[in-house]
mmCIF file of C-alpha atoms in Angstrom:
data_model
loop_
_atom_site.group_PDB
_atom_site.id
_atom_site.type_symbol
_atom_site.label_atom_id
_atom_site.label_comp_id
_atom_site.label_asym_id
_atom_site.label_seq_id
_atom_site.Cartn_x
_atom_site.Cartn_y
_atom_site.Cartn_z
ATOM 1 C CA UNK A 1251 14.825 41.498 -14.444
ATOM 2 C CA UNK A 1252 16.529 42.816 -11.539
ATOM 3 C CA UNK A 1253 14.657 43.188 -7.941
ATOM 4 C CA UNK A 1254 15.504 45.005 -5.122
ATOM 5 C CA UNK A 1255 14.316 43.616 -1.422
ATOM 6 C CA UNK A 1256 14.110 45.494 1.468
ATOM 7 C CA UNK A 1257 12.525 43.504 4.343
ATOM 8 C CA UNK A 1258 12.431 46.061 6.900
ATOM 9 C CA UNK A 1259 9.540 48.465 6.210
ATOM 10 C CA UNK A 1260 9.910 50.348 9.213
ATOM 11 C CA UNK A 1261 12.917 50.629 12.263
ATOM 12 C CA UNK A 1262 13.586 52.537 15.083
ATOM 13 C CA UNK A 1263 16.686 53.345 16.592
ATOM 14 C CA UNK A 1264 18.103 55.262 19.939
ATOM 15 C CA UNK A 1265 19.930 57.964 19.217
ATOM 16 C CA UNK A 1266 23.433 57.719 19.293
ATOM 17 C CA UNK A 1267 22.869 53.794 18.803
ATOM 18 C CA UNK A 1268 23.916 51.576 15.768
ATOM 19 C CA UNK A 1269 21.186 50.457 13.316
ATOM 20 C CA UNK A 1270 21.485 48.496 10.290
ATOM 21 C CA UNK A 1271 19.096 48.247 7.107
ATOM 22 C CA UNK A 1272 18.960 45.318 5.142
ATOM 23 C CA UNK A 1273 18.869 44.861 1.103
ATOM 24 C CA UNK A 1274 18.979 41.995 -1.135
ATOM 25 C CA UNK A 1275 18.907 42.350 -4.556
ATOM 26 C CA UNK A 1276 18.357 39.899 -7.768
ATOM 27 C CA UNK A 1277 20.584 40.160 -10.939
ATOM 28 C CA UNK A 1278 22.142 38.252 -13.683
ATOM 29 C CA UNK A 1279 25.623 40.967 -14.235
ATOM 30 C CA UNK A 1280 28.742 40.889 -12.781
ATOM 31 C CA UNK A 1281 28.910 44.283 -13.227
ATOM 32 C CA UNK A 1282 26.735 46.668 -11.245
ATOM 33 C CA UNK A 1283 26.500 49.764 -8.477
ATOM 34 C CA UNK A 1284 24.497 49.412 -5.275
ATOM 35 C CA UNK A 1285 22.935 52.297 -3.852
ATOM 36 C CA UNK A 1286 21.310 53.818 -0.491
ATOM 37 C CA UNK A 1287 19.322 56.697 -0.742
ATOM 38 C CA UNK A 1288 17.816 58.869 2.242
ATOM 39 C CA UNK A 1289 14.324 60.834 1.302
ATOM 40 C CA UNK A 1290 13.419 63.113 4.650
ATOM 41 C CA UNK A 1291 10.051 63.964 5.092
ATOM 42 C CA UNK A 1292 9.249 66.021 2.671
ATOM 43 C CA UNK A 1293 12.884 66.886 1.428
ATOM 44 C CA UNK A 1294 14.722 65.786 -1.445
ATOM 45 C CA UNK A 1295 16.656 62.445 -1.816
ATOM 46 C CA UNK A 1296 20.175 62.461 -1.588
ATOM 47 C CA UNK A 1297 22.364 59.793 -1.901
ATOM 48 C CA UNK A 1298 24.048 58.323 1.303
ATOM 49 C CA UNK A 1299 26.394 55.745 -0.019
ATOM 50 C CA UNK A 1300 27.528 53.927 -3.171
ATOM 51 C CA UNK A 1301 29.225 50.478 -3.691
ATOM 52 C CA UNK A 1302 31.158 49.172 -6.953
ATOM 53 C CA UNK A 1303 30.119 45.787 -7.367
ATOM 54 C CA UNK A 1304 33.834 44.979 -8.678
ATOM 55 C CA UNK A 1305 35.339 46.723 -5.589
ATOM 56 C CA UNK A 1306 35.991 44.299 -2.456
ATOM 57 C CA UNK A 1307 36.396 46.765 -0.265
ATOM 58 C CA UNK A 1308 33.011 47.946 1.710
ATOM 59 C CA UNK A 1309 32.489 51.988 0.793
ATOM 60 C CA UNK A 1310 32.277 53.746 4.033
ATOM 61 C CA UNK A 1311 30.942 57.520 4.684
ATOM 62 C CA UNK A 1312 31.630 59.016 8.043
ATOM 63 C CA UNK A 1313 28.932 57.254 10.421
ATOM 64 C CA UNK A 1314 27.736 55.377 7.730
ATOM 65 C CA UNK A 1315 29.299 51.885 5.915
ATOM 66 C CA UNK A 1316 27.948 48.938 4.332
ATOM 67 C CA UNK A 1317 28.079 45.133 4.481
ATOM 68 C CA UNK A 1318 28.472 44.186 0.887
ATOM 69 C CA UNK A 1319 28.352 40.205 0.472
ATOM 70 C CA UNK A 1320 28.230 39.716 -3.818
ATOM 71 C CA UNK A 1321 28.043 36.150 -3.618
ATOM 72 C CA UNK A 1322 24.625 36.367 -1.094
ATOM 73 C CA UNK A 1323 23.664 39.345 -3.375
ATOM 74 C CA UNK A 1324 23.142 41.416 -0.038
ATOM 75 C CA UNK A 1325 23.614 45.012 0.665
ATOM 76 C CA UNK A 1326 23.410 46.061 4.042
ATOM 77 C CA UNK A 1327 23.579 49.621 5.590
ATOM 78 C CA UNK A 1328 24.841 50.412 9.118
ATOM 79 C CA UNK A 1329 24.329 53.960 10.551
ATOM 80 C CA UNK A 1330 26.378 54.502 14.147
ATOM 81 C CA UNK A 1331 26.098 57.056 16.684
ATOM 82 C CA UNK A 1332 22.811 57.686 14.910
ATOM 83 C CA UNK A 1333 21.300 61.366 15.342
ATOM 84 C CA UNK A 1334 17.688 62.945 14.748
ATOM 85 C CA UNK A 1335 18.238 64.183 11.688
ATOM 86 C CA UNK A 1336 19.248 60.445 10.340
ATOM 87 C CA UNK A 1337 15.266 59.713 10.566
ATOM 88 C CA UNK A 1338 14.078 59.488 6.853
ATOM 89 C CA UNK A 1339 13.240 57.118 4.211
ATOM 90 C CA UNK A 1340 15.869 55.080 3.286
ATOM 91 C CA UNK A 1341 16.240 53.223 -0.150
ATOM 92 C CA UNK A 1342 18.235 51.119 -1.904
ATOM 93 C CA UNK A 1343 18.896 50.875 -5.016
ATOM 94 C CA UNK A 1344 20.828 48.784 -7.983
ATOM 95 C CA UNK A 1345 22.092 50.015 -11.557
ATOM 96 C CA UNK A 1346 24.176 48.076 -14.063
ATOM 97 C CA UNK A 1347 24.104 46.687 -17.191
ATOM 98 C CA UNK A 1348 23.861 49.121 -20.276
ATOM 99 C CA UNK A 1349 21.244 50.615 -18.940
ATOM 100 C CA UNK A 1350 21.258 53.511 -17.155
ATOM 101 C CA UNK A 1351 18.068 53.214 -14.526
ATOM 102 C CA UNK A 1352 17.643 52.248 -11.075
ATOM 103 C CA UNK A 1353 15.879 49.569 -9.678
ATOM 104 C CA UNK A 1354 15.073 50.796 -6.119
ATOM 105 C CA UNK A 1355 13.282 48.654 -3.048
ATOM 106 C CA UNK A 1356 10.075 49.770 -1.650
ATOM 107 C CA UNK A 1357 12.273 52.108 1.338
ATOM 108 C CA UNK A 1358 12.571 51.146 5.101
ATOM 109 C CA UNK A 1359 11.457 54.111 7.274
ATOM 110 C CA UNK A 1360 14.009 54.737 9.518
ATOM 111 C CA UNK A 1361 12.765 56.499 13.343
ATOM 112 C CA UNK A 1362 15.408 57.813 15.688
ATOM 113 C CA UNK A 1363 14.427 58.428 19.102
ATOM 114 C CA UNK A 1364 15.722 60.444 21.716
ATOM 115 C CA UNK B 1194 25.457 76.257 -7.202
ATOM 116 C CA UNK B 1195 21.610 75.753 -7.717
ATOM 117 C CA UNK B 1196 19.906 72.462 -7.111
ATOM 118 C CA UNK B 1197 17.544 70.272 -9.404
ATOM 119 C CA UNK B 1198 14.751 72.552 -9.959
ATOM 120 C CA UNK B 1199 11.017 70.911 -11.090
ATOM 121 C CA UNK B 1200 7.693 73.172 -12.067
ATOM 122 C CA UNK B 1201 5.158 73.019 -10.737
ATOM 123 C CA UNK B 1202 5.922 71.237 -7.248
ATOM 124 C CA UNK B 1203 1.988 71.026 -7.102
ATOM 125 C CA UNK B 1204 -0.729 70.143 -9.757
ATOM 126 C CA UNK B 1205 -4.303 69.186 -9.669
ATOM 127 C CA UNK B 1206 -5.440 67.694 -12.998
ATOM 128 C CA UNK B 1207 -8.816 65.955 -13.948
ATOM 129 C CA UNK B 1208 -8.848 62.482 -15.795
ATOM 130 C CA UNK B 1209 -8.084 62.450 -19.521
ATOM 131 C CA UNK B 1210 -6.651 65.505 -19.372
ATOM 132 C CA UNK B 1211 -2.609 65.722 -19.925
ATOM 133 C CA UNK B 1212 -0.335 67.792 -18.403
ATOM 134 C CA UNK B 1213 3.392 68.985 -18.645
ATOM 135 C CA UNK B 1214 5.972 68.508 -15.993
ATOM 136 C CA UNK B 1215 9.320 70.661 -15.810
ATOM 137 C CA UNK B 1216 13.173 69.468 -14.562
ATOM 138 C CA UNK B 1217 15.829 72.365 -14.672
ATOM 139 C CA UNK B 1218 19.318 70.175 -13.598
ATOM 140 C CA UNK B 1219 22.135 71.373 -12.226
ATOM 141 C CA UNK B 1220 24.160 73.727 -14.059
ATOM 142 C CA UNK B 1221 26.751 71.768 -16.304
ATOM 143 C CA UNK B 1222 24.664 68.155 -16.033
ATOM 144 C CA UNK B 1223 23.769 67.016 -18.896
ATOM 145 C CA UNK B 1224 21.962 63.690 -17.920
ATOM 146 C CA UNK B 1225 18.221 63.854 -16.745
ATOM 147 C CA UNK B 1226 16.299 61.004 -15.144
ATOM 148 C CA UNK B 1227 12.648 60.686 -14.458
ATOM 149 C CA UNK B 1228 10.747 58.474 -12.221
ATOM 150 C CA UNK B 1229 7.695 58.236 -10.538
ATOM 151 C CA UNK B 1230 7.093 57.543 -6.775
ATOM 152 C CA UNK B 1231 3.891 55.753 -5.815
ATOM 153 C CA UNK B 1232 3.002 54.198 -2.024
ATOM 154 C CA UNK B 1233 2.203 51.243 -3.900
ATOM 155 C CA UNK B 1234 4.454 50.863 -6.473
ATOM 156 C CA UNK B 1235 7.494 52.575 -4.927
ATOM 157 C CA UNK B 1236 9.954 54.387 -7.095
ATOM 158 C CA UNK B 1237 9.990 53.792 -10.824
ATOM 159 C CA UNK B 1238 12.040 54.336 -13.532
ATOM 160 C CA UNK B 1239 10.742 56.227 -16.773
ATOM 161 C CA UNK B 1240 13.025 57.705 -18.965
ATOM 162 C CA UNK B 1241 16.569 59.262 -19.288
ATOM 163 C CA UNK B 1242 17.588 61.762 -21.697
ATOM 164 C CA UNK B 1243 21.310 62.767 -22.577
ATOM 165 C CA UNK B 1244 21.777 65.553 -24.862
ATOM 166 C CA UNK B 1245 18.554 64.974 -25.952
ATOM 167 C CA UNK B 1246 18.488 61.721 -26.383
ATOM 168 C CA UNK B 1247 16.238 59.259 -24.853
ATOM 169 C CA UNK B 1248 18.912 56.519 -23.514
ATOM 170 C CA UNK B 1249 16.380 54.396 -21.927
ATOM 171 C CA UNK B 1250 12.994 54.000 -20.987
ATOM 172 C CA UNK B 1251 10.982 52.252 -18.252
ATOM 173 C CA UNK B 1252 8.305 50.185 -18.400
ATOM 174 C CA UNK B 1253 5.220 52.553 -18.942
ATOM 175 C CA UNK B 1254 2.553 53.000 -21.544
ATOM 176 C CA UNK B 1255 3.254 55.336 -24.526
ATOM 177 C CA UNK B 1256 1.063 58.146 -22.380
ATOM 178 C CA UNK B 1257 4.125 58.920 -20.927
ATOM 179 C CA UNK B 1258 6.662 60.888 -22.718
ATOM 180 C CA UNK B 1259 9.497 62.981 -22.737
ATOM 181 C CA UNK B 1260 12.169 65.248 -24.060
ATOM 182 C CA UNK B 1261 15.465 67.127 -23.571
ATOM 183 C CA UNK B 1262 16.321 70.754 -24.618
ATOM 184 C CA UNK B 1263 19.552 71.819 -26.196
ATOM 185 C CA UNK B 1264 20.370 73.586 -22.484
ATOM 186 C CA UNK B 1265 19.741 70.007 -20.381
ATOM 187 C CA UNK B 1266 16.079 71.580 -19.512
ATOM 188 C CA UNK B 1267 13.793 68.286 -19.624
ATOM 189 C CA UNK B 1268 9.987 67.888 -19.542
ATOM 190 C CA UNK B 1269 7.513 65.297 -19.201
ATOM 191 C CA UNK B 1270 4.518 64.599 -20.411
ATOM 192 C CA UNK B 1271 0.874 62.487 -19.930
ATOM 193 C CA UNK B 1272 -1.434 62.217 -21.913
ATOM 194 C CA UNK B 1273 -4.672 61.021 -21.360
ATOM 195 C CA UNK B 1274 -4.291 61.411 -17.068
ATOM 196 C CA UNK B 1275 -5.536 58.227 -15.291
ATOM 197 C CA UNK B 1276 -6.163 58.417 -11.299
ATOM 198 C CA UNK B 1277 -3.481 55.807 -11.091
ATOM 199 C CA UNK B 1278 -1.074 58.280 -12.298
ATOM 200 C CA UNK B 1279 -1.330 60.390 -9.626
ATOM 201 C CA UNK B 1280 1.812 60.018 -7.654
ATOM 202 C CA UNK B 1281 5.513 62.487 -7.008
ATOM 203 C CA UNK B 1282 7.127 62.874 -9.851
ATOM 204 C CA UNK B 1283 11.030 62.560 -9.623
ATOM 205 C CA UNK B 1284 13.844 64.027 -11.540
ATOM 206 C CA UNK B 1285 17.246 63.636 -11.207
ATOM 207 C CA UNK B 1286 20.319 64.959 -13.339
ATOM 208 C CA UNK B 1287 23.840 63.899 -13.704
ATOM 209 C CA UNK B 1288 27.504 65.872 -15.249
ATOM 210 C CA UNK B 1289 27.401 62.385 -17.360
ATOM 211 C CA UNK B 1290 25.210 59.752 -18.391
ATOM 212 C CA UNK B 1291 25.971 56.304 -16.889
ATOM 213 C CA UNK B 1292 25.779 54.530 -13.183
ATOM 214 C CA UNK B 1293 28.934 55.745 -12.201
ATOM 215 C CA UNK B 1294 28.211 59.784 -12.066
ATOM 216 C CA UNK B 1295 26.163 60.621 -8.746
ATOM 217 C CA UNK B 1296 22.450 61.324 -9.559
ATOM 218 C CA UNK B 1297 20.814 64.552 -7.666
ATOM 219 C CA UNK B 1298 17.431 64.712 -7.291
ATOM 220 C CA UNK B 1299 14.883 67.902 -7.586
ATOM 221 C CA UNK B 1300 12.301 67.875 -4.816
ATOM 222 C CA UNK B 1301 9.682 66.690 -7.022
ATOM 223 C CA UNK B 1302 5.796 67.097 -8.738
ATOM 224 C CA UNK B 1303 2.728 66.268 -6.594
ATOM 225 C CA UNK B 1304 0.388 65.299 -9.352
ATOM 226 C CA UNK B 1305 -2.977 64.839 -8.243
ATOM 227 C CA UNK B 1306 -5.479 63.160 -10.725
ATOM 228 C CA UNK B 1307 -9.175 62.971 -9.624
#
């Protein structure tokens, strides 16, 4: 079964600093999607940032990119020039084989200070 | 356009009682997702319905079910309540059904079981 590790529960972060989450995952395929989710306080989740297992290439979005390394099975998230409104729950999360679910990991709650 | 809608956002229900949950997706998705959100257990997968038809399911007890209505409306239902299902129940809908379509999430069911 696939798992989903996120070591951090909790960070804080300046603003305007760089933080980065971490994620390691556990799986069997070759062929899969990585996640990160953000879930504000009491606001929906939206998704931040999506990787291709099969793509090299690290998916970037604005201030936010990731540090994909397949062969560790690690999944990193870096947020720069971080602002207030970055301070949520962040997840990650893996999908792949035929299925269609996600696995998430238990969230790293992410603080930005001013 | 309108966002993933869920009814109620708020429920009280009393053990061994069952109760109904309501996803409304976004206009055009036809892909609905369902998970459950514990402190302890994190985020869950349950079920996921494309024109309504279960694609997969999680790993929960046959209390829990669900369905899909000819317009992408989905509901979900438990039977028999248990305290340990009280938790924020999650539903997200897709245009397609499949990893690589984004997932949007509704803001979710407080169920409260006492």
């Amino acid at each position: 079964a696939q798992t989903v590790t996120q070591s951090q529960p909790e960070m804080s972060v300046q603003e305007a600093e760089t933080v980065t989450l971490s994620c390691t995952y556990d799986t069997s395929e070759s062929d899969y999607y990585l996640f990160w989710y953000k879930q504000p306080p009491s606001r929906q989740m939206i998704l931040v940032i999506r990787q291709e297992a099969y793509k090299q290439q690290n998916a970037t979005e604005n201030r936010f990119s990731v540090n994909f390394q397949k062969a560790a099975k690690s999944f990193s998230l870096k947020i720069s020039d971080s602002q207030l409104g970055d301070a949520a729950m962040y997840f990650c999360a893996y999908g792949g084989g035929s299925n269609y679910k996600l696995t998430f990991g238990k969230g790293t709650l992410l603080t930005v200070n001013p | 356009k309108a966002g993933v809608t869920q009814t109620p956002r708020y429920l009280i229900k009393t053990r061994g009682q069952q109760v109904t949950l309501s996803c409304s997706p976004i206009s055009g998705h036809r892909s609905v997702s369902w998970y459950q959100q514990t402190p302890g257990q994190g985020l869950q997968f349950l079920f996921e319905y494309f024109s309504e038809t279960q694609r997969n399911k999680g790993n929960f007890p046959g209390r829990f079910s669900g369905r899909q209505f000819s317009n992408s409306r989905s509901e979900m239902n438990v039977s028999t309540l248990e305290l340990g299902d009280s938790a924020l129940y999650l539903c997200a809908s897709s245009f397609g059904s499949g990893l690589n379509y984004e997932q949007y999430f509704g803001p979710g069911t407080r169920l409260t079981v006492t």
